[in-house]
Coordinates of C-alpha atoms and ligand atoms in Angstrom, one line a residue:
M152 CA 22.4 20.1 17.2
N153 CA 24.9 17.4 16.3
D154 CA 24.2 16.4 12.8
L155 CA 25.1 12.9 13.1
L156 CA 21.5 12.7 15.5
P157 CA 19.1 11.2 13.8
R158 CA 16.2 13.4 14.3
V159 CA 13.5 11.4 14.7
S160 CA 11.4 11.2 18.0
A161 CA 9.5 14.7 17.6
P162 CA 7.4 15.6 19.9
A163 CA 3.7 16.8 18.5
G164 CA 3.4 19.8 16.1
A165 CA 7.2 19.2 14.7
E166 CA 8.0 19.2 11.4
S167 CA 5.8 16.6 9.6
W168 CA 8.5 14.5 8.0
L169 CA 9.9 13.4 12.0
H170 CA 7.6 12.4 12.8
V171 CA 8.1 8.5 14.2
E172 CA 4.3 6.8 13.5
R173 CA 5.0 8.3 10.0
W174 CA 8.7 6.1 9.7
R175 CA 7.3 3.3 11.5
H176 CA 4.3 3.3 8.2
L177 CA 6.8 4.2 5.8
E178 CA 8.6 1.0 6.7
Q179 CA 6.2 -1.2 7.4
T180 CA 4.2 -0.1 3.7
F181 CA 7.4 -0.6 2.5
F182 CA 8.3 -4.7 3.6
S183 CA 4.5 -5.8 3.3
H184 CA 4.7 -3.8 -0.4
A185 CA 8.1 -5.9 -0.7
S186 CA 7.0 -9.6 0.7
R187 CA 4.6 -9.5 -2.1
Y188 CA 6.9 -9.7 -4.6
G189 CA 9.0 -12.6 -2.4
F190 CA 11.4 -10.4 -0.3
S191 CA 12.1 -11.0 3.5
E192 CA 14.0 -8.8 5.2
V193 CA 18.3 -9.2 5.9
R194 CA 19.5 -6.9 8.5
P195 CA 23.1 -5.7 7.6
P196 CA 26.0 -4.8 10.4
L197 CA 26.2 -0.9 10.3
C198 CA 29.7 -1.3 10.3
E199 CA 32.4 -3.2 8.2
Y200 CA 35.8 -3.2 7.2
T201 CA 36.2 0.2 5.0
D202 CA 37.6 -2.4 2.4
L203 CA 34.4 -3.8 1.3
F204 CA 33.6 -0.5 0.3
S205 CA 36.3 1.1 -1.5
R206 CA 36.2 -2.2 -3.1
G207 CA 32.3 -2.4 -3.9
V208 CA 31.5 0.9 -3.5
G209 CA 34.2 1.6 -6.1
D210 CA 37.6 3.8 -4.6
T211 CA 36.9 6.9 -7.4
T212 CA 33.3 7.0 -6.3
D213 CA 32.5 10.9 -3.8
I214 CA 31.3 8.2 -1.5
V215 CA 34.5 6.7 -0.6
E216 CA 37.0 9.8 -1.6
K217 CA 34.8 12.2 0.4
E218 CA 31.8 11.0 2.3
M219 CA 32.8 8.1 4.5
Y220 CA 32.8 8.1 7.8
T221 CA 36.1 5.6 8.6
F222 CA 37.9 5.0 11.5
E223 CA 40.9 2.2 13.5
D224 CA 39.2 0.2 15.8
R225 CA 41.1 -0.7 18.8
G226 CA 42.8 -3.9 17.0
G227 CA 44.3 -1.4 14.3
R228 CA 41.5 -2.4 11.4
H229 CA 39.9 -0.1 9.7
L230 CA 36.4 0.3 9.7
S231 CA 33.5 2.2 8.0
L232 CA 30.0 3.2 9.1
R233 CA 27.9 2.2 6.2
P234 CA 27.0 4.4 3.1
E235 CA 24.5 2.5 1.5
G236 CA 23.6 -1.0 1.8
T237 CA 24.2 -3.0 -1.4
A238 CA 27.5 -3.8 -0.6
S239 CA 26.6 -5.0 2.8
A240 CA 23.7 -6.8 1.7
V241 CA 26.6 -8.6 -1.2
R242 CA 28.7 -9.4 1.6
A243 CA 26.6 -11.0 4.4
A244 CA 25.2 -13.2 1.5
L245 CA 29.1 -14.2 0.4
E246 CA 29.4 -15.3 3.3
H247 CA 25.7 -16.9 5.0
N248 CA 26.5 -18.8 1.4
A249 CA 22.4 -17.8 1.1
L250 CA 23.1 -18.5 -2.8
A251 CA 23.6 -22.6 -2.1
R252 CA 19.9 -22.3 -0.1
E253 CA 18.3 -20.5 -3.1
P254 CA 18.8 -20.2 -7.1
V255 CA 17.6 -16.9 -6.6
V256 CA 17.7 -14.6 -3.4
R257 CA 15.3 -11.4 -3.2
W258 CA 15.8 -9.2 0.4
A259 CA 15.0 -5.9 1.1
Y260 CA 16.2 -3.9 4.3
A261 CA 15.9 -0.4 6.4
G262 CA 18.3 1.3 8.4
P263 CA 20.5 3.8 8.9
M264 CA 23.4 5.0 6.4
F265 CA 26.2 7.5 6.7
R266 CA 27.6 10.2 4.7
A267 CA 30.2 13.3 5.1
E268 CA 28.0 15.2 3.0
R269 CA 27.4 18.9 3.5
P270 CA 23.8 18.9 5.8
A271 CA 21.1 20.6 3.8
K272 CA 16.8 19.9 3.4
G273 CA 16.8 16.5 2.3
R274 CA 20.6 15.7 2.7
Y275 CA 21.4 14.6 6.6
R276 CA 24.7 12.9 7.4
Q277 CA 22.8 10.2 9.2
F278 CA 20.2 9.1 6.6
H279 CA 17.9 6.6 6.1
Q280 CA 16.6 4.2 3.4
V281 CA 15.4 1.4 2.4
G282 CA 16.1 -1.1 -0.3
A283 CA 16.0 -4.2 -1.7
E284 CA 17.9 -6.6 -3.9
L285 CA 17.8 -8.9 -5.6
Y286 CA 20.4 -11.5 -6.6
G287 CA 20.8 -14.8 -9.4
D288 CA 18.7 -13.4 -12.0
A289 CA 20.3 -12.4 -14.8
S290 CA 16.8 -11.4 -16.9
P291 CA 15.4 -8.2 -17.6
A292 CA 12.4 -9.3 -16.2
A293 CA 13.8 -8.9 -13.2
D294 CA 14.7 -5.6 -13.8
A295 CA 11.4 -4.6 -14.6
E296 CA 10.4 -6.4 -11.7
M297 CA 12.4 -4.1 -9.6
I298 CA 11.4 -0.6 -11.0
A299 CA 7.8 -2.5 -10.7
L300 CA 8.5 -2.6 -6.9
A301 CA 9.3 0.3 -6.5
A302 CA 7.1 2.5 -7.8
G303 CA 4.4 0.8 -6.9
F304 CA 5.6 0.9 -2.9
L305 CA 5.9 4.6 -3.5
S306 CA 2.2 4.7 -4.8
A307 CA 0.9 2.6 -1.5
L308 CA 3.0 5.3 0.0
G309 CA 0.3 8.6 -1.5
V310 CA 3.8 9.3 -3.7
N311 CA 2.5 10.0 -7.1
A312 CA 4.4 12.9 -8.0
F313 CA 6.8 11.2 -9.4
R314 CA 9.5 10.2 -12.5
V315 CA 11.3 7.3 -13.6
R316 CA 14.5 8.2 -15.0
V317 CA 16.4 4.6 -17.2
N318 CA 19.3 4.2 -18.6
S319 CA 21.9 1.3 -20.0
L320 CA 25.7 1.6 -18.9
G321 CA 26.4 -1.8 -20.5
T322 CA 28.9 -4.7 -19.3
R323 CA 32.5 -3.5 -18.3
A324 CA 33.8 -4.4 -21.7
S325 CA 31.6 -1.6 -23.7
R326 CA 31.7 0.5 -21.3
K327 CA 35.8 0.1 -21.3
V328 CA 34.5 0.8 -25.3
Y329 CA 32.5 4.1 -23.7
R330 CA 35.4 5.1 -21.3
D331 CA 38.2 5.4 -23.6
A332 CA 35.8 7.5 -26.3
L333 CA 35.4 10.2 -23.5
I334 CA 39.0 10.4 -22.3
A335 CA 39.2 11.2 -26.4
H336 CA 36.7 13.2 -26.2
F337 CA 37.5 15.5 -23.2
T338 CA 41.8 15.4 -23.4
P339 CA 41.7 18.5 -25.7
Q340 CA 39.9 20.6 -23.4
L341 CA 41.5 19.1 -20.6
D342 CA 41.9 22.6 -19.3
A343 CA 38.8 24.1 -19.4
L344 CA 37.5 20.9 -17.0
S345 CA 36.6 22.4 -13.4
P346 CA 39.9 21.0 -11.1
E347 CA 37.9 18.4 -10.1
S348 CA 37.2 16.4 -13.1
Q349 CA 40.3 17.5 -14.4
S350 CA 41.4 14.8 -11.7
R351 CA 38.5 12.1 -12.6
L352 CA 39.4 12.5 -16.5
Q353 CA 42.1 8.8 -16.1
R354 CA 40.7 7.4 -13.1
N355 CA 36.8 8.1 -13.5
P356 CA 35.6 10.1 -16.6
L357 CA 31.8 8.6 -16.3
R358 CA 31.7 11.2 -14.1
I359 CA 32.3 14.3 -15.6
L360 CA 28.9 13.7 -17.5
D361 CA 27.4 14.3 -14.0
S362 CA 29.1 17.7 -13.2
K363 CA 26.7 20.6 -12.8
D364 CA 30.4 23.1 -13.5
P365 CA 29.4 24.9 -16.0
R366 CA 32.9 24.2 -17.6
D367 CA 32.2 20.4 -17.3
I368 CA 28.8 21.2 -19.1
A369 CA 29.9 23.1 -21.8
A370 CA 33.1 20.4 -22.3
K371 CA 30.3 18.0 -22.2
A372 CA 29.0 19.3 -25.5
G373 CA 29.6 17.2 -28.4
A374 CA 31.0 14.0 -26.3
P375 CA 29.6 11.2 -28.0
S376 CA 27.1 8.6 -26.1
L377 CA 27.2 6.0 -23.9
T378 CA 23.6 4.4 -25.9
D379 CA 26.1 4.2 -29.3
S380 CA 28.6 2.3 -26.8
L381 CA 26.5 -0.2 -26.1
S382 CA 26.5 -4.3 -27.6
A383 CA 24.0 -5.9 -29.3
E384 CA 23.1 -7.5 -26.1
D385 CA 23.2 -4.7 -23.7
Q386 CA 21.2 -2.7 -26.2
A387 CA 18.4 -5.9 -26.4
H388 CA 18.3 -6.1 -22.7
F389 CA 17.5 -2.1 -22.8
A390 CA 15.1 -2.9 -24.9
A391 CA 13.4 -6.4 -22.9
V392 CA 13.6 -3.8 -19.8
C393 CA 11.4 -1.3 -21.3
A394 CA 8.9 -3.4 -22.9
M395 CA 8.7 -4.5 -19.8
L396 CA 8.0 -1.7 -18.4
D397 CA 5.4 -0.5 -20.5
A398 CA 3.5 -4.0 -20.4
L399 CA 3.5 -3.4 -16.4
G400 CA 2.1 0.5 -17.3
V401 CA 4.9 1.9 -15.4
P402 CA 5.4 5.2 -16.9
Y403 CA 9.1 6.2 -17.8
T404 CA 11.7 8.2 -19.7
V405 CA 14.7 6.7 -21.4
D406 CA 17.8 9.7 -19.5
P407 CA 20.7 8.4 -21.7
S408 CA 23.1 11.0 -19.2
L409 CA 21.4 9.1 -15.9
V410 CA 25.2 7.4 -15.3
R411 CA 24.7 7.4 -11.1
G412 CA 27.9 7.9 -8.8
L413 CA 28.6 4.2 -8.1
D414 CA 31.2 2.0 -9.5
Y415 CA 29.2 -0.7 -9.6
Y416 CA 26.3 -0.5 -11.4
T417 CA 26.4 -2.9 -14.6
R418 CA 23.2 -2.3 -17.7
T419 CA 20.1 -1.2 -16.4
V420 CA 19.9 2.1 -13.8
F421 CA 17.5 4.3 -12.7
E422 CA 16.4 6.8 -10.7
I423 CA 13.3 7.6 -9.5
V424 CA 12.8 11.8 -9.0
D425 CA 10.3 13.5 -7.3
V426 CA 8.4 15.9 -9.1
S427 CA 6.0 17.5 -6.7
G428 CA 8.4 20.6 -5.8
A429 CA 8.3 19.4 -2.3
L430 CA 12.0 18.3 -2.0
G431 CA 13.5 21.3 -4.0
A432 CA 17.1 20.8 -5.0
Q433 CA 17.4 17.3 -3.4
D434 CA 14.5 15.3 -5.6
A435 CA 16.1 11.9 -5.9
L436 CA 13.5 9.7 -3.7
G437 CA 15.6 6.5 -4.9
G438 CA 17.8 5.1 -7.4
G439 CA 19.2 1.8 -8.4
G440 CA 20.6 -1.0 -10.9
R441 CA 22.2 -3.9 -11.8
Y442 CA 25.1 -4.8 -10.8
D443 CA 26.8 -8.1 -11.9
D444 CA 29.7 -7.8 -11.8
L445 CA 29.8 -6.8 -7.4
F446 CA 29.6 -10.6 -6.4
A447 CA 32.7 -11.7 -8.4
D448 CA 34.7 -8.1 -7.8
L449 CA 33.9 -8.9 -3.3
G450 CA 35.2 -12.6 -4.0
A451 CA 32.3 -15.2 -4.9
A452 CA 33.8 -18.0 -6.7
Q453 CA 31.6 -17.7 -9.8
P454 CA 29.8 -14.4 -11.4
V455 CA 26.1 -13.2 -9.2
P456 CA 23.9 -11.7 -11.9
A457 CA 22.1 -9.0 -9.4
V458 CA 20.0 -6.1 -9.5
G459 CA 18.7 -3.9 -6.5
F460 CA 17.5 0.3 -5.4
A461 CA 17.4 2.1 -2.3
M462 CA 15.1 5.2 -1.0
G463 CA 15.2 7.8 1.3
I464 CA 12.6 7.3 3.9
E465 CA 13.4 11.4 4.4
R466 CA 13.0 12.1 1.2
L467 CA 9.7 9.9 1.3
L468 CA 9.0 11.9 4.1
L469 CA 8.7 14.6 3.1
A470 CA 7.3 14.3 -0.6
A471 CA 4.1 11.8 1.1
P472 CA 0.8 13.3 1.9
E473 CA 0.7 13.8 5.9
A474 CA -2.7 11.5 6.2
S475 CA -1.3 8.8 5.0
V476 CA -0.5 7.3 8.5
P477 CA -4.0 5.4 8.9
R478 CA -5.0 6.6 12.7
A479 CA -5.9 3.6 15.1
T480 CA -9.1 4.2 17.3
R481 CA -8.1 5.9 20.9
V482 CA -10.0 5.9 23.9
A483 CA -9.8 7.1 27.4
V484 CA -11.0 5.6 31.1
V485 CA -11.8 8.5 32.5
A486 CA -12.5 7.8 36.5
A487 CA -15.7 9.7 37.8
A488 CA -14.4 9.0 42.2
R489 CA -16.4 10.8 44.5
A490 CA -17.1 7.7 46.9
D491 CA -14.8 4.3 47.6
E492 CA -12.0 6.4 45.6
Q493 CA -9.7 2.6 45.5
A494 CA -12.2 0.7 44.7
V495 CA -13.0 3.4 41.5
L496 CA -9.8 3.7 40.3
G497 CA -8.9 -0.1 40.7
A498 CA -11.7 -0.1 38.3
A499 CA -10.5 2.0 35.9
L500 CA -7.1 0.8 35.4
A501 CA -8.3 -3.1 34.8
L502 CA -10.8 -1.7 32.1
A503 CA -7.9 0.1 30.2
R504 CA -6.0 -3.0 30.7
D505 CA -9.0 -4.7 29.7
L506 CA -9.2 -2.2 26.6
R507 CA -5.6 -3.2 25.8
G508 CA -6.2 -6.5 26.0
A509 CA -8.3 -5.6 23.0
G510 CA -5.4 -4.3 21.4
V511 CA -7.1 -0.7 21.6
E512 CA -4.7 2.5 22.3
T513 CA -6.3 3.3 25.8
H514 CA -4.9 6.2 27.5
V515 CA -5.6 6.8 31.6
D516 CA -4.6 10.2 33.3
T517 CA -3.0 8.2 36.3
R518 CA -2.7 11.5 38.4
F519 CA -6.6 11.0 39.0
G520 CA -6.9 14.3 39.9
S521 CA -10.7 16.1 39.5
M522 CA -13.0 14.5 36.4
K523 CA -12.9 17.7 34.4
S524 CA -9.2 17.0 33.9
Q525 CA -9.3 14.2 33.4
M526 CA -11.6 15.0 30.0
R527 CA -9.4 18.1 29.2
R528 CA -6.3 15.6 29.2
A529 CA -8.9 13.6 27.6
N530 CA -9.8 15.7 24.6
D531 CA -6.2 17.3 24.0
L532 CA -4.9 13.4 22.8
K533 CA -7.8 13.8 20.6
V534 CA -9.2 10.4 21.5
D535 CA -12.1 8.9 19.9
Y536 CA -14.0 8.3 23.0
V537 CA -14.0 7.7 26.7
F538 CA -15.3 5.2 28.9
V539 CA -16.8 7.3 32.1
L540 CA -16.1 5.1 35.4
G541 CA -17.6 6.3 39.2
G542 CA -19.1 4.7 41.7
N543 CA -22.6 4.0 40.2
E544 CA -21.2 2.2 37.4
V545 CA -18.8 -0.1 39.4
A546 CA -21.4 -0.9 41.4
A547 CA -23.7 -2.0 37.8
G548 CA -21.0 -3.6 36.5
T549 CA -21.7 -1.1 33.4
V550 CA -19.8 1.8 32.3
S551 CA -20.6 5.2 30.2
L552 CA -19.5 5.6 26.7
K553 CA -19.1 9.1 25.4
T554 CA -18.6 9.0 22.1
M555 CA -16.6 12.0 20.7
A556 CA -16.8 12.7 17.4
D557 CA -19.2 15.6 15.8
D558 CA -21.1 13.8 13.7
V559 CA -22.7 11.6 16.2
A560 CA -26.6 12.0 17.5
P561 CA -27.0 14.1 20.8
E562 CA -28.9 10.7 22.4
A563 CA -26.2 8.2 21.0
K564 CA -23.2 10.5 22.6
Q565 CA -23.1 8.7 25.9
V566 CA -24.8 5.7 26.4
T567 CA -25.3 3.5 29.5
L568 CA -23.4 -0.6 28.7
T569 CA -21.8 -3.4 30.5
R570 CA -18.7 -3.4 30.2
A571 CA -17.8 -6.3 27.7
E572 CA -20.5 -4.4 25.3
A573 CA -18.8 -0.7 25.7
I574 CA -15.7 -2.5 24.4
A575 CA -17.1 -4.4 21.3
R576 CA -18.6 -1.1 20.4
V577 CA -14.7 0.7 20.1
L578 CA -12.9 -2.5 18.4
P579 CA -12.6 -1.1 14.9
A580 CA -14.7 -3.5 13.2
S581 CA -17.5 -2.5 14.8
R582 CA -16.9 0.8 13.9
Ligands
LIG233 P1 22.3 6.2 -3.6 O1 22.8 5.4 -2.6 O2 23.4 8.0 -4.1 O3 21.8 6.3 -5.1 O4 21.1 7.0 -2.7 C1 19.6 6.6 -3.2 C2 18.7 7.5 -2.4 O5 19.1 7.6 -0.5 C3 18.6 8.8 -3.0 O6 17.6 8.9 -4.4 C4 17.9 9.8 -2.0 O7 16.4 9.9 -1.6 C5 18.8 8.9 -0.4 N1 19.6 10.1 0.3 C6 20.9 9.7 -0.9 N2 21.6 9.9 0.1 C7 21.1 10.8 1.5 C8 21.5 12.2 2.1 N3 22.5 12.1 2.4 N4 20.3 12.8 2.9 C9 19.7 12.0 2.9 N5 18.6 11.1 1.6 C10 20.0 10.4 0.9

């Protein structure tokens, strides 16, 4: 199978995370939840100039160094399929001058991202994220609201076995102090580091802290803590974020080793991991943080404080309970045409049209086989009601309404009603 193909249009019976209804429900839940916090949807393009990501995400990050799908177009321009949404959203905000119209911009998005990683359960080369970005607010309250939004969305999806990890990376100035301290710590043991970390030491020593290589883990012992390099302002900001999370009742743990793999973060970073075990090794559901320098890095005349997060849709679906998609009422219209076949079939189609017009998912087996085969089909489709129309019903303007649920008294199982009464009976409000 082509690893880039989005494997989303799965037939019934396929692995549950492949069901498109669950995707749609997830996205609707996300946007409706985010809109309660004032976020509105944006749709940035899938493809950008490569330079946007090397400047924005950082050219010493794994994403830019190894994982981007980059190509030249006919004009010799270097383009990349987006590996993440934040840089594109900032580019769009700058290009459309979004902050000239609104002092605080709240944007949400959903869509595919592309990274040439080794595919595994929960890790794909085309994967999908929902995300939110907030521009123009430097306050710790904005960070806390973003974390609360992400956690609340998980609860709305029925995902409850998760843990929020938070940390502060400080501003670039305090990170520079820390960088130097780390380089001083690792340099005497340079030869003992993994080859990858050796090459990272001068370029991006923080990433060594992320490494799972046993040689790097051993070398980390006694390394200076990032927390000790934070300025008083960084510390006050982080303490305020934690206090607000407490006030919001969002459970979290402070994890000083959380650095995240993208260069643009400043101050607060967070990650949400699944603790149900459903995801195996790829247990990060999402993550984000503050990125107060990214606007300036991408050419803004003024610095713009910003904070955001993204979550992986495939992983959310692996973690979400199967039953979290509410199912709408589903009905079938069955034609029992012993005589005057065309009139009965036409009436069946018209009845189905009226049901659909009233908002009801309605199935008609337009092959119009025997009544038995139409009933079998309706059963397979797990419909809640069957509307049976024969010549007598057509003549009388009625319909025979059969309830498929087991917990219905026998005398109520099948009743004859006018068509309008029968339609009203199956509308959600009257159930
Ligand atoms: P990141 O942009 O790396 O912080 O990723 C945010 C979230 O996107 C992660 O926590 C995952 O849930 C999801 N994600 C990242 N990379 C992949 C991938 N290759 N396949 C599936 N999900 C991914």
